[in-house]
C-alpha cells in the first residue's frame, strides 16, 4: 500500500508516518531488534538476484519494515559490465544459442527483451520478433548480455 500511495500522491503521507523522534533500537524488544535489516522470506529470491548482480547491504533499512536496502554503483552491475554492443542480424540462432538480454543502446526509449542469441565478431543473430519488439532493424546496434548457463 505504501508503494502504491507513494507512486500516486505527493508523498506527504510518508512524512506523516515518519516518527517525530528518534527510535532507540537498544530500547526495542530483542525479537524486534533481531529482524532489523533482515530480508522477509518472500524477498529472499529477489535479494539473491540483486546480490548476484553486485548489490550489497547499505547499512540502511527501510522506514516501513526495517528491511535491508541494497545498493550498487551503476558501473558495478554485473549484467551491465558483461554487456557489449553488437550489430544485430535477424535469423535463427540455432543449437549454439544462449539465453540473452537484448536491449536498445540508448537511455531514452530504453527497451530490453529476453531472447536466445548467438554472438560472435561483433554480430548477434536473434529471431526477428525480438528485433521487432525493440523496434530495431537488422544491422542496427544493440546491447547484448549472454548467459553463462543455459
XYZ file of N, CA and C in Angstrom, residues 38-144:
321
model
N 16.896 -7.539 8.253
C 16.724 -8.887 7.705
C 15.705 -8.859 6.577
N 15.907 -9.723 5.617
C 15.003 -9.825 4.475
C 13.849 -10.768 4.812
N 12.634 -10.392 4.440
C 11.474 -11.268 4.614
C 11.643 -12.491 3.722
N 11.119 -13.633 4.144
C 11.239 -14.868 3.359
C 10.782 -14.670 1.915
N 9.726 -13.894 1.709
C 9.188 -13.689 0.364
C 10.146 -12.884 -0.516
N 11.101 -12.191 0.075
C 12.020 -11.379 -0.703
C 13.408 -11.975 -0.866
N 13.622 -13.172 -0.338
C 14.968 -13.769 -0.392
C 15.442 -14.029 -1.826
N 14.544 -14.472 -2.692
C 14.922 -14.718 -4.085
C 15.332 -13.430 -4.788
N 14.568 -12.367 -4.555
C 14.899 -11.074 -5.157
C 16.239 -10.568 -4.632
N 16.469 -10.746 -3.324
C 17.740 -10.301 -2.758
C 18.909 -11.086 -3.360
N 18.729 -12.400 -3.517
C 19.795 -13.222 -4.101
C 20.120 -12.753 -5.520
N 19.101 -12.422 -6.297
C 19.328 -11.918 -7.659
C 20.077 -10.592 -7.628
N 19.663 -9.702 -6.747
C 20.350 -8.410 -6.643
C 21.803 -8.588 -6.209
N 22.046 -9.490 -5.270
C 23.418 -9.729 -4.820
C 24.256 -10.352 -5.943
N 23.655 -11.225 -6.746
C 24.344 -11.792 -7.905
C 24.774 -10.679 -8.856
N 23.950 -9.652 -8.964
C 24.245 -8.510 -9.835
C 25.279 -7.560 -9.228
N 25.598 -7.737 -7.941
C 26.608 -6.890 -7.318
C 26.096 -5.971 -6.227
N 24.806 -5.991 -5.962
C 24.247 -5.153 -4.908
C 24.691 -5.674 -3.546
N 24.863 -4.750 -2.593
C 25.220 -5.117 -1.227
C 24.355 -4.333 -0.254
N 24.274 -4.836 0.974
C 23.521 -4.169 2.029
C 24.202 -2.847 2.336
N 23.442 -1.776 2.353
C 23.992 -0.431 2.512
C 24.046 0.038 3.963
N 23.721 -0.840 4.907
C 23.639 -0.480 6.333
C 22.533 0.530 6.602
N 21.563 0.592 5.693
C 20.381 1.428 5.859
C 19.173 0.506 5.735
N 18.142 0.775 6.549
C 16.952 -0.070 6.494
C 15.741 0.734 6.052
N 14.763 0.032 5.515
C 13.530 0.640 5.036
C 12.757 1.252 6.198
N 12.194 2.422 5.958
C 11.472 3.129 7.011
C 10.182 2.414 7.427
N 9.598 1.612 6.528
C 8.334 0.954 6.852
C 8.503 -0.405 7.511
N 9.427 -1.234 6.985
C 9.523 -2.595 7.524
C 10.896 -2.946 8.089
N 11.810 -1.992 8.111
C 13.176 -2.190 8.622
C 13.943 -3.237 7.835
N 13.464 -3.561 6.622
C 14.184 -4.493 5.758
C 15.422 -3.833 5.189
N 16.359 -4.628 4.681
C 17.619 -4.083 4.187
C 17.451 -3.321 2.874
N 18.164 -2.215 2.743
C 18.231 -1.505 1.473
C 19.561 -1.876 0.832
N 19.497 -2.335 -0.408
C 20.686 -2.750 -1.135
C 21.036 -1.694 -2.163
N 22.301 -1.559 -2.445
C 22.719 -0.572 -3.425
C 23.951 -1.025 -4.184
N 24.182 -0.391 -5.325
C 25.347 -0.669 -6.160
C 25.557 0.530 -7.074
N 26.804 0.809 -7.407
C 27.035 1.854 -8.406
C 26.678 1.275 -9.774
N 26.196 2.113 -10.656
C 25.733 1.636 -11.963
C 26.796 0.826 -12.691
N 28.023 1.294 -12.663
C 29.076 0.619 -13.408
C 29.503 -0.716 -12.797
N 29.034 -1.016 -11.599
C 29.378 -2.281 -10.945
C 28.300 -3.355 -11.148
N 27.210 -3.025 -11.809
C 26.149 -4.013 -12.044
C 26.672 -5.066 -13.018
N 26.617 -6.307 -12.598
C 27.219 -7.409 -13.354
C 26.726 -7.480 -14.796
N 25.410 -7.462 -14.981
C 24.861 -7.576 -16.330
C 25.340 -6.427 -17.212
N 25.414 -5.241 -16.660
C 25.896 -4.096 -17.435
C 27.380 -4.255 -17.764
N 28.188 -4.681 -16.782
C 29.625 -4.871 -17.018
C 29.881 -5.919 -18.094
N 29.044 -6.960 -18.137
C 29.259 -8.061 -19.077
C 28.564 -7.847 -20.421
N 27.832 -6.767 -20.556
C 27.154 -6.478 -21.827
C 28.145 -5.877 -22.810
N 27.824 -6.040 -24.076
C 28.648 -5.417 -25.109
C 27.751 -4.975 -26.262
N 28.251 -4.053 -27.018
C 27.493 -3.552 -28.163
C 27.768 -4.437 -29.367
N 26.695 -4.775 -30.070
C 26.793 -5.619 -31.252
C 25.899 -5.067 -32.359
N 26.137 -5.551 -33.553
C 25.236 -5.292 -34.668
C 24.289 -6.486 -34.703
N 22.987 -6.236 -34.849
C 22.022 -7.331 -34.826
C 21.676 -7.800 -36.229
N 21.441 -9.097 -36.309
C 21.050 -9.713 -37.565
C 19.869 -10.629 -37.273
N 18.820 -10.566 -38.077
C 17.652 -11.427 -37.898
C 17.946 -12.795 -38.482
N 17.590 -13.829 -37.739
C 17.806 -15.183 -38.216
C 17.425 -16.186 -37.153
N 17.774 -17.428 -37.390
C 17.530 -18.499 -36.422
C 18.863 -18.773 -35.732
N 18.959 -18.471 -34.428
C 20.241 -18.605 -33.742
C 20.816 -20.020 -33.732
N 19.970 -21.048 -33.791
C 20.454 -22.419 -33.870
C 20.763 -23.057 -32.526
N 21.384 -24.233 -32.607
C 21.648 -25.060 -31.425
C 22.602 -24.410 -30.432
N 23.520 -23.595 -30.916
C 24.514 -22.998 -30.016
C 24.011 -21.715 -29.346
N 22.728 -21.380 -29.555
C 22.166 -20.157 -28.972
C 22.197 -20.229 -27.448
N 22.415 -19.071 -26.844
C 22.410 -18.948 -25.390
C 21.319 -17.985 -24.966
N 20.878 -18.129 -23.703
C 19.923 -17.153 -23.172
C 20.593 -15.791 -23.196
N 19.811 -14.777 -23.548
C 20.389 -13.442 -23.698
C 19.385 -12.371 -23.307
N 19.920 -11.218 -22.946
C 19.143 -9.996 -22.824
C 19.616 -9.099 -23.951
N 18.687 -8.614 -24.728
C 18.994 -7.744 -25.854
C 18.297 -6.416 -25.607
N 19.028 -5.311 -25.753
C 18.457 -4.010 -25.412
C 18.843 -2.943 -26.423
N 17.998 -1.931 -26.495
C 18.334 -0.731 -27.258
C 19.502 -0.068 -26.541
N 20.472 0.472 -27.252
C 21.663 1.003 -26.590
C 21.502 2.387 -25.961
N 20.428 3.094 -26.287
C 20.274 4.440 -25.750
C 19.354 4.439 -24.521
N 19.580 5.400 -23.652
C 18.778 5.512 -22.436
C 17.356 5.954 -22.760
N 17.233 6.944 -23.614
C 15.905 7.448 -23.982
C 15.213 6.373 -24.825
N 14.027 5.953 -24.406
C 13.303 4.911 -25.129
C 13.869 3.519 -24.886
N 14.587 3.348 -23.785
C 15.220 2.057 -23.481
C 14.186 0.941 -23.462
N 14.521 -0.168 -24.088
C 13.701 -1.385 -24.065
C 14.653 -2.566 -24.028
N 14.202 -3.655 -23.428
C 15.035 -4.844 -23.303
C 14.140 -6.070 -23.414
N 14.637 -7.124 -24.074
C 13.881 -8.375 -24.183
C 14.787 -9.543 -23.816
N 14.153 -10.571 -23.284
C 14.845 -11.842 -23.066
C 14.661 -12.657 -24.338
N 15.747 -13.236 -24.823
C 15.698 -13.987 -26.073
C 16.809 -15.029 -26.073
N 17.016 -15.666 -27.194
C 18.158 -16.558 -27.387
C 18.969 -15.979 -28.537
N 20.291 -16.083 -28.433
C 21.133 -15.449 -29.443
C 22.466 -16.163 -29.566
N 23.086 -15.935 -30.701
C 24.472 -16.320 -30.939
C 25.187 -15.024 -31.283
N 26.299 -14.767 -30.620
C 27.043 -13.539 -30.894
C 28.514 -13.868 -31.077
N 29.054 -13.390 -32.183
C 30.491 -13.520 -32.411
C 30.948 -12.450 -33.381
N 32.170 -12.012 -33.150
C 32.792 -11.000 -34.006
C 31.921 -9.758 -34.180
N 31.268 -9.338 -33.067
C 30.508 -8.101 -33.081
C 29.136 -8.167 -33.710
N 28.676 -9.374 -34.066
C 27.349 -9.543 -34.669
C 26.558 -10.548 -33.835
N 25.298 -10.224 -33.550
C 24.416 -11.130 -32.818
C 23.272 -11.563 -33.723
N 23.064 -12.854 -33.803
C 21.936 -13.394 -34.570
C 20.812 -13.677 -33.588
N 19.680 -13.033 -33.815
C 18.495 -13.196 -32.968
C 17.274 -13.338 -33.870
N 16.217 -13.883 -33.304
C 14.985 -14.037 -34.083
C 14.339 -12.678 -34.334
N 13.723 -12.546 -35.485
C 13.118 -11.281 -35.910
C 12.115 -10.713 -34.906
N 11.275 -11.551 -34.234
C 10.325 -10.959 -33.275
C 11.008 -10.178 -32.140
N 12.193 -10.611 -31.713
C 12.915 -9.875 -30.665
C 13.321 -8.496 -31.180
N 13.788 -8.434 -32.417
C 14.160 -7.145 -33.003
C 12.936 -6.252 -33.152
N 11.824 -6.846 -33.591
C 10.597 -6.065 -33.770
C 10.123 -5.493 -32.432
N 10.200 -6.277 -31.378
C 9.781 -5.810 -30.052
C 10.606 -4.603 -29.625
N 11.884 -4.606 -29.968
C 12.760 -3.495 -29.607
C 12.685 -2.338 -30.597
N 12.026 -2.572 -31.725
C 11.965 -1.541 -32.756
C 13.298 -1.367 -33.461
N 14.050 -2.474 -33.596
C 15.354 -2.433 -34.258
C 15.280 -3.138 -35.606
N 15.972 -2.589 -36.578
C 16.094 -3.218 -37.888
C 17.394 -4.014 -37.931
N 17.446 -5.061 -38.771
C 18.723 -5.760 -38.948
C 19.815 -4.759 -39.343
N 20.978 -4.927 -38.746
C 22.089 -4.013 -38.975
C 22.221 -2.933 -37.917
N 21.175 -2.769 -37.092
C 21.221 -1.762 -36.034
C 22.156 -2.216 -34.903
N 22.553 -1.260 -34.094
C 23.370 -1.554 -32.922
C 22.462 -1.850 -31.730
N 22.900 -2.778 -30.881
C 22.150 -3.123 -29.671
C 23.155 -3.553 -28.613
N 22.684 -3.576 -27.362
C 23.467 -4.133 -26.267
C 23.028 -5.569 -26.060
N 23.979 -6.459 -25.797
C 23.628 -7.844 -25.541
C 24.371 -8.337 -24.315
